[in-house]
Coordinates of C-alpha atoms and ligand atoms in Angstrom, one line a residue:
X1162 CA 20.6 4.9 -28.3
X1163 CA 18.8 6.7 -25.4
X1164 CA 16.7 4.6 -23.1
X1165 CA 12.9 5.1 -23.4
X1166 CA 11.0 6.0 -20.3
X1167 CA 8.2 3.5 -19.4
X1168 CA 6.1 6.5 -18.1
X1169 CA 7.6 9.8 -19.2
X1170 CA 6.9 12.1 -16.2
X1171 CA 10.0 14.2 -16.9
X1172 CA 8.6 15.6 -20.2
X1173 CA 5.2 16.1 -18.6
X1174 CA 6.8 18.1 -15.8
X1175 CA 9.0 20.2 -18.3
X1176 CA 5.8 21.2 -20.1
X1177 CA 3.9 22.1 -17.0
X1178 CA 6.8 23.4 -14.8
X1179 CA 5.7 27.0 -14.6
X1180 CA 2.0 26.1 -13.7
X1181 CA 3.0 23.6 -11.2
X1182 CA 5.4 26.0 -9.6
X1183 CA 2.8 28.8 -9.4
X1184 CA 0.2 26.4 -7.9
X1185 CA 2.7 25.0 -5.3
X1186 CA 3.8 28.5 -4.4
X1187 CA 0.3 29.5 -3.7
X1188 CA 0.0 26.7 -1.2
X1189 CA 3.4 27.6 0.4
X1190 CA 2.1 31.2 0.6
X1191 CA -1.2 30.4 2.4
X1192 CA 0.2 27.6 4.4
X1193 CA -3.0 25.5 4.7
X1194 CA -1.3 22.1 4.0
X1195 CA -4.2 20.1 5.2
X1196 CA -7.7 20.5 3.7
X1197 CA -6.6 23.8 2.2
X1198 CA -8.7 25.6 -0.5
X1199 CA -7.1 23.6 -3.4
X1200 CA -8.8 20.5 -2.0
X1201 CA -12.3 22.0 -2.5
X1202 CA -11.3 23.5 -5.8
X1203 CA -10.0 20.2 -7.2
X1204 CA -13.1 18.3 -5.9
X1205 CA -15.4 20.8 -7.7
X1206 CA -13.5 20.5 -10.9
X1207 CA -13.3 16.8 -10.8
X1208 CA -17.1 16.5 -10.0
X1209 CA -17.9 18.7 -12.9
X1210 CA -15.6 16.7 -15.2
X1211 CA -16.9 13.3 -14.2
X1212 CA -20.6 14.4 -14.1
X1213 CA -20.9 12.9 -10.5
X1214 CA -22.6 15.1 -8.0
X1215 CA -19.8 14.7 -5.5
X1216 CA -16.1 14.1 -5.6
X1217 CA -14.2 13.4 -2.3
X1218 CA -10.4 13.5 -2.6
X1219 CA -8.5 11.0 -0.3
X1220 CA -5.0 9.8 0.4
X1221 CA -4.6 7.2 -2.3
X1222 CA -6.6 4.9 -4.6
X1223 CA -6.2 2.4 -2.0
X1224 CA -7.9 4.7 0.7
X1225 CA -10.6 5.4 -1.9
X1226 CA -11.5 1.8 -2.1
X1227 CA -11.4 1.3 1.7
X1228 CA -13.5 4.4 2.4
X1229 CA -16.1 3.4 -0.2
X1230 CA -16.4 0.0 1.4
X1231 CA -16.7 1.6 4.8
X1232 CA -19.3 4.1 3.6
X1233 CA -21.4 1.1 2.3
X1234 CA -20.9 -0.4 5.8
X1235 CA -19.4 -3.7 4.3
X1236 CA -19.0 -5.9 7.4
X1237 CA -17.2 -9.1 8.4
X1238 CA -18.9 -12.0 6.8
X1239 CA -20.1 -10.0 3.8
X1240 CA -19.0 -10.9 0.2
X1241 CA -17.8 -8.7 -2.6
X1242 CA -17.6 -9.9 -6.0
X1243 CA -14.5 -8.8 -7.9
X1244 CA -11.8 -9.8 -10.4
X1245 CA -8.6 -11.6 -9.5
X1246 CA -6.8 -9.9 -12.4
X1247 CA -6.1 -6.6 -10.8
X1248 CA -3.6 -4.8 -8.5
X1249 CA -3.9 -6.3 -5.0
X1250 CA -5.5 -3.3 -3.4
X1251 CA -8.8 -4.0 -4.9
X1252 CA -9.3 -7.3 -3.0
X1253 CA -7.1 -6.2 -0.2
X1254 CA -9.4 -3.5 1.0
X1255 CA -12.3 -6.0 0.9
X1256 CA -10.3 -8.4 3.2
X1257 CA -9.3 -5.4 5.4
X1258 CA -13.0 -4.9 6.1
X1259 CA -13.2 -8.5 7.2
X1260 CA -15.3 -9.3 4.2
X1261 CA -14.6 -12.0 1.6
X1262 CA -13.6 -11.2 -2.0
X1263 CA -15.3 -13.6 -4.4
X1264 CA -13.3 -13.9 -7.5
X1265 CA -15.0 -14.1 -10.9
X1266 CA -12.8 -14.8 -14.0
X1267 CA -12.1 -12.2 -16.7
X1268 CA -13.0 -11.9 -20.4
X1269 CA -10.0 -13.3 -22.2
X1270 CA -9.7 -10.3 -24.6
X1271 CA -10.3 -7.2 -22.6
X1272 CA -9.1 -8.8 -19.3
X1273 CA -12.0 -7.1 -17.4
X1274 CA -14.4 -9.1 -15.2
X1275 CA -16.7 -11.4 -17.2
X1276 CA -20.1 -9.8 -16.3
X1277 CA -21.9 -13.0 -17.6
X1278 CA -20.2 -15.0 -14.9
X1279 CA -21.1 -12.8 -11.9
X1280 CA -24.8 -13.9 -11.2
X1281 CA -23.7 -17.5 -10.4
X1282 CA -21.5 -16.3 -7.6
X1283 CA -24.1 -14.2 -5.8
X1284 CA -25.2 -15.6 -2.4
X1285 CA -27.3 -14.3 0.4
X1286 CA -24.1 -12.7 1.9
X1287 CA -23.1 -10.7 -1.4
X1288 CA -23.3 -7.0 -0.7
X1289 CA -21.4 -5.4 -3.6
X1290 CA -19.7 -5.9 -7.0
X1291 CA -16.4 -4.3 -7.6
X1292 CA -15.4 -4.3 -11.2
X1293 CA -12.0 -2.8 -12.3
X1294 CA -11.7 -0.8 -15.4
X1295 CA -8.4 -2.4 -16.3
X1296 CA -5.8 -0.8 -18.5
X1297 CA -8.0 2.2 -19.0
X1298 CA -11.1 0.5 -20.5
X1299 CA -14.3 0.5 -18.5
X1300 CA -15.7 -2.9 -17.6
X1301 CA -19.2 -3.9 -18.8
X1302 CA -21.0 -1.5 -16.4
X1303 CA -24.5 -1.8 -17.9
X1304 CA -24.6 -5.5 -17.4
X1305 CA -23.0 -5.2 -13.9
X1306 CA -25.4 -2.5 -12.8
X1307 CA -28.4 -4.4 -14.1
X1308 CA -27.2 -7.5 -12.1
X1309 CA -26.6 -5.4 -9.0
X1310 CA -30.2 -3.8 -9.4
X1311 CA -31.8 -7.2 -9.6
X1312 CA -30.0 -8.4 -6.4
X1313 CA -30.1 -5.1 -4.4
X1314 CA -26.2 -4.7 -4.5
X1315 CA -24.0 -1.7 -4.5
X1316 CA -21.4 -1.3 -7.4
X1317 CA -17.9 0.2 -6.8
X1318 CA -16.0 0.9 -10.0
X1319 CA -12.2 0.6 -9.4
X1320 CA -11.3 3.3 -11.8
X1321 CA -7.7 3.7 -10.7
X1322 CA -6.5 3.1 -14.3
X1323 CA -9.4 4.6 -16.2
X1324 CA -9.8 8.2 -15.2
X1325 CA -10.8 10.2 -18.3
X1326 CA -12.3 7.2 -20.2
X1327 CA -15.8 7.2 -21.3
X1328 CA -18.4 4.5 -21.4
X1329 CA -21.6 5.2 -23.6
X1330 CA -20.9 8.9 -23.3
X1331 CA -20.4 8.9 -19.5
X1332 CA -17.2 9.2 -17.6
X1333 CA -15.5 6.5 -15.8
X1334 CA -15.9 7.0 -12.0
X1335 CA -19.5 8.1 -12.6
X1336 CA -21.0 4.8 -13.7
X1337 CA -22.1 3.2 -10.5
X1338 CA -22.9 3.7 -6.8
X1339 CA -19.4 4.8 -6.1
X1340 CA -16.3 5.2 -8.3
X1341 CA -12.7 5.2 -7.0
X1342 CA -9.6 6.5 -8.8
X1343 CA -5.9 6.9 -8.0
X1344 CA -3.6 9.8 -8.7
X1345 CA -0.5 7.6 -8.4
X1346 CA 2.1 9.4 -10.4
X1347 CA 2.0 7.0 -13.4
X1348 CA -1.9 7.0 -13.7
X1349 CA -3.6 8.8 -16.5
X1350 CA -4.2 11.8 -14.1
X1351 CA -1.4 11.6 -11.5
X1352 CA 0.1 13.8 -8.7
X1353 CA 3.6 13.8 -7.3
X1354 CA 3.0 11.3 -4.5
X1355 CA -0.1 9.5 -3.4
X1356 CA -3.6 10.7 -4.0
X1357 CA -7.0 9.4 -5.0
X1358 CA -10.7 10.3 -5.3
X1359 CA -14.2 8.9 -4.7
X1360 CA -17.1 9.9 -7.0
X1361 CA -20.8 9.4 -6.1
X1362 CA -24.2 11.1 -6.8
X1363 CA -25.5 9.7 -3.5
X1364 CA -25.6 12.5 -0.8
X1365 CA -25.7 10.0 2.1
X1366 CA -22.7 8.2 0.8
X1367 CA -20.8 11.3 0.0
X1368 CA -21.3 12.6 3.6
X1369 CA -20.2 9.2 4.9
X1370 CA -17.1 9.3 2.7
X1371 CA -16.2 12.9 3.8
X1372 CA -16.6 12.0 7.5
X1373 CA -14.7 8.6 7.2
X1374 CA -11.8 10.5 5.5
X1375 CA -11.3 12.7 8.7
X1376 CA -11.7 10.1 11.5
X1377 CA -15.4 9.9 11.3
X1378 CA -15.9 13.5 12.3
X1379 CA -19.2 15.2 11.4
X1380 CA -17.9 18.3 13.1
X1381 CA -14.6 19.2 14.8
X1382 CA -14.1 16.6 17.5
X1383 CA -17.5 15.1 17.0
X1384 CA -16.7 11.5 16.0
X1385 CA -19.9 10.3 14.6
X1386 CA -18.5 7.1 13.0
X1387 CA -15.2 5.1 12.7
X1388 CA -13.0 6.5 10.1
X1389 CA -9.3 7.0 9.4
X1390 CA -6.8 9.7 8.3
X1391 CA -7.4 9.5 4.6
X1392 CA -7.0 13.1 3.4
X1393 CA -5.2 14.1 0.2
X1394 CA -2.5 16.8 0.9
X1395 CA -3.3 20.3 -0.3
X1396 CA 0.1 20.4 -2.3
X1397 CA -1.0 17.2 -4.2
X1398 CA -4.3 18.7 -5.0
X1399 CA -2.5 21.8 -6.3
X1400 CA -0.4 19.6 -8.6
X1401 CA -3.5 17.8 -10.0
X1402 CA -5.1 21.2 -10.6
X1403 CA -2.0 22.3 -12.7
X1404 CA -2.0 19.0 -14.5
X1405 CA -5.8 19.3 -15.4
X1406 CA -4.9 22.2 -17.7
X1407 CA -3.6 19.9 -20.2
X1408 CA -5.4 16.7 -19.3
X1409 CA -7.7 16.7 -22.3
X1410 CA -4.7 17.0 -24.6
X1411 CA -3.0 14.1 -22.8
X1412 CA -6.0 11.9 -23.1
X1413 CA -6.2 12.7 -26.9
X1414 CA -2.5 11.8 -27.1
X1415 CA -3.0 8.5 -25.2
X1416 CA -5.9 7.5 -27.5
X1417 CA -3.9 8.4 -30.6
X1418 CA -0.8 6.7 -29.4
X1419 CA -2.8 3.6 -28.5
X1420 CA -4.3 3.5 -32.1
X1421 CA -0.9 4.0 -33.6
X1422 CA 0.6 1.2 -31.5
X1423 CA -2.1 -1.1 -32.7
X1424 CA -1.5 -0.1 -36.3
X1425 CA 2.3 -0.6 -36.0
X1426 CA 1.8 -4.1 -34.5
X1427 CA -1.0 -5.2 -36.8
X1428 CA -0.6 -8.7 -38.0
X1429 CA 2.5 -9.3 -36.0
X1430 CA 2.1 -13.1 -35.4
X1431 CA 3.7 -12.9 -32.0
X1432 CA 1.7 -10.0 -30.6
X1433 CA -1.9 -10.3 -29.5
X1434 CA -4.1 -7.2 -29.0
X1435 CA -6.3 -6.3 -26.1
X1436 CA -10.0 -6.5 -27.0
X1437 CA -11.7 -3.1 -27.3
X1438 CA -15.5 -2.6 -27.1
X1439 CA -17.3 -0.1 -29.4
X1440 CA -19.3 1.6 -26.8
X1441 CA -16.3 2.8 -24.8
X1442 CA -12.9 4.2 -25.3
X1443 CA -9.6 3.3 -23.7
X1444 CA -7.2 5.8 -22.2
X1445 CA -4.3 3.2 -22.1
X1446 CA -3.6 3.5 -18.3
X1447 CA -1.3 0.8 -19.5
X1448 CA -0.7 -0.3 -23.1
X1449 CA -0.8 -4.0 -22.8
X1450 CA -0.4 -6.7 -25.3
X1451 CA -0.2 -10.5 -25.2
X1452 CA 3.1 -12.3 -26.0
X1453 CA 4.5 -15.8 -25.7
X1454 CA 7.9 -16.4 -24.0
X1455 CA 7.5 -13.1 -22.2
X1456 CA 10.7 -13.2 -20.2
X1457 CA 12.8 -13.5 -23.3
X1458 CA 10.9 -10.8 -25.1
X1459 CA 11.4 -8.4 -22.2
X1460 CA 15.0 -9.2 -22.0
X1461 CA 15.5 -8.5 -25.7
X1462 CA 13.7 -5.2 -25.4
X1463 CA 15.5 -4.2 -22.3
X1464 CA 18.8 -4.8 -24.1
X1465 CA 17.7 -2.1 -26.6
X1466 CA 16.8 0.4 -23.8
X1467 CA 13.0 -0.4 -24.0
X1468 CA 11.4 -1.0 -20.6
X1469 CA 8.3 -3.2 -20.2
X1470 CA 6.2 -4.2 -17.2
X1471 CA 3.7 -7.0 -16.4
X1472 CA 0.3 -6.0 -15.1
X1473 CA 0.0 -8.6 -13.5
X1474 CA 2.0 -11.8 -13.6
X1475 CA 0.2 -13.7 -10.9
X1476 CA -3.6 -13.2 -10.4
X1477 CA -4.7 -12.7 -6.9
X1478 CA -6.3 -16.3 -6.5
X1479 CA -2.7 -17.6 -7.0
X1480 CA -1.2 -15.3 -4.4
X1481 CA -0.4 -16.7 -1.0
X1482 CA -2.5 -14.1 0.9
X1483 CA -5.6 -14.8 -1.3
X1484 CA -5.3 -18.4 -2.5
X1485 CA -7.7 -19.8 0.1
X1486 CA -10.5 -17.5 -1.2
X1487 CA -10.8 -19.3 -4.6
X1488 CA -10.3 -22.7 -6.0
X1489 CA -7.1 -23.0 -7.9
X1490 CA -8.7 -23.6 -11.3
X1491 CA -11.7 -21.2 -11.0
X1492 CA -10.1 -18.5 -13.1
X1493 CA -8.4 -20.0 -16.0
X1494 CA -8.5 -16.8 -18.1
X1495 CA -6.8 -14.9 -15.4
X1496 CA -4.1 -17.5 -15.3
X1497 CA -3.7 -17.3 -19.2
X1498 CA -3.6 -13.5 -19.1
X1499 CA -1.1 -13.5 -16.3
X1500 CA 1.3 -15.7 -18.3
X1501 CA 1.2 -13.6 -21.5
X1502 CA 0.3 -9.9 -20.7
X1503 CA 3.1 -7.3 -21.2
X1504 CA 2.8 -3.5 -21.0
X1505 CA 4.8 -1.2 -23.4
X1506 CA 5.9 2.3 -22.7
X1507 CA 3.0 4.7 -22.7
X1508 CA 2.5 8.3 -21.7
X1509 CA 1.2 11.4 -23.5
X1510 CA 4.8 12.6 -24.4
X1511 CA 5.9 9.3 -26.1
X1512 CA 7.0 10.4 -29.6
X1513 CA 6.2 8.5 -32.8
X1514 CA 9.9 7.8 -33.3
X1515 CA 10.0 6.2 -29.9
X1516 CA 6.9 4.2 -30.8
X1517 CA 8.4 3.0 -34.0
X1518 CA 11.4 1.9 -32.1
X1519 CA 9.4 -0.1 -29.7
X1520 CA 7.2 -1.6 -32.4
X1521 CA 10.1 -2.7 -34.5
X1522 CA 11.9 -4.2 -31.6
X1523 CA 8.8 -6.0 -30.4
X1524 CA 8.1 -7.4 -33.9
X1525 CA 11.5 -8.7 -34.1
X1526 CA 11.6 -10.2 -30.6
X1527 CA 8.3 -12.1 -31.1
X1528 CA 8.8 -13.1 -34.7
X1529 CA 9.9 -16.6 -33.7
X1530 CA 7.2 -17.1 -31.0
X1531 CA 3.6 -17.0 -32.5
X1532 CA 0.9 -16.6 -29.8
X1533 CA -0.5 -19.9 -28.9
X1534 CA -3.9 -18.7 -27.5
X1535 CA -6.9 -17.9 -29.5
X1536 CA -6.8 -14.3 -28.6
X1537 CA -3.9 -13.9 -30.9
X1538 CA -6.1 -12.1 -33.6
X1539 CA -4.7 -9.2 -35.4
X1540 CA -3.8 -6.1 -33.2
Ligands
PLP2136 C1 -6.7 -1.3 -10.2 C2 -6.0 -0.6 -9.1 N1 -6.6 -0.4 -8.0 C3 -6.1 0.2 -6.9 C4 -4.9 0.8 -7.0 C5 -4.4 1.5 -5.8 O1 -4.2 2.9 -6.0 P1 -3.0 3.6 -5.1 O2 -1.7 3.2 -5.6 O3 -3.2 5.1 -5.4 O4 -3.3 3.4 -3.7 C6 -4.2 0.8 -8.2 C7 -2.9 1.5 -8.4 O5 -1.9 1.0 -8.3 C8 -4.7 0.1 -9.3 O6 -4.1 -0.1 -10.4

């Protein structure tokens, strides 16, 4: 039986081949590889899509986080509250600014930061809160924004996995002071290399982000502030522009496939479902479930040509580079999630037949290992 792709970029490319070729050819013809017209065109389209006043494309999701922190003038000694259950870049960029990431544990069911636990960690050094909209579902932004407003803090949404998702009718990325996303190829909206974007409706912050992205220049060779080389290539912008043409269809597919996975896995005693909130949707940047004896389950699926991944096996407070920033037992839910999460193949071109194969194999592989945690409610 043919192996299933974890992220099926080949089928996506086949569907968009002509549009991508035309878009890339236009760049090759005009030759403006850095800050060419496609950069502005993409920024205008993404700003309109998100509802934010400004979109600033940057070199990657990591650059987006760093530039957002720089625009807010986060300094050594400052503290930024975030989650340890995320990709390292979230906390890494805080540390790179010389600031301290203060880890707050996650909700056991959604795996997003537990907003109710944030206020207790605010000190006089806290400058910002950086929630992550993990797996494609937005964190509790209303509660987080309310806490931030009470304490005069900025909020940066790490929307690397959630571009296209909605929260109370508004788009992820446009829910706080600044929103940062990634166009890493496997993200809901990906390019063919590295890329990212920052969203804001604050004119002053938008100007700061634009200048920081080009070495702090406010005009050619006028370096008003310290910046970096953080531009997104024109060719990558052209690819995202081509992909935008079927992005809405892809999101609908992702939502439908997510719902179908949940239905297929319903009542499987060995499979726990991610918690979903009624006031927001999930675009399934990853389709993640909870399982016991994960390594054995992964091996059994791999033997049947079904790839899986773990996002993330070891929360940041357990990583050597970050362990000193948090007491070992401060984030028990992140530890529990790290031991049991497993992501299944997900992309817009996944077929129902492939999904049936994954679900059947997963049911069989987990049948003898019922979930031990309380979150093991029906999918
Ligand atoms: C939550 C999160 N933040 C930040 C990043 C970094 O994005 P990039 O790989 O584009 O630098 C990623 C992507 O892997 C991510 O998943």
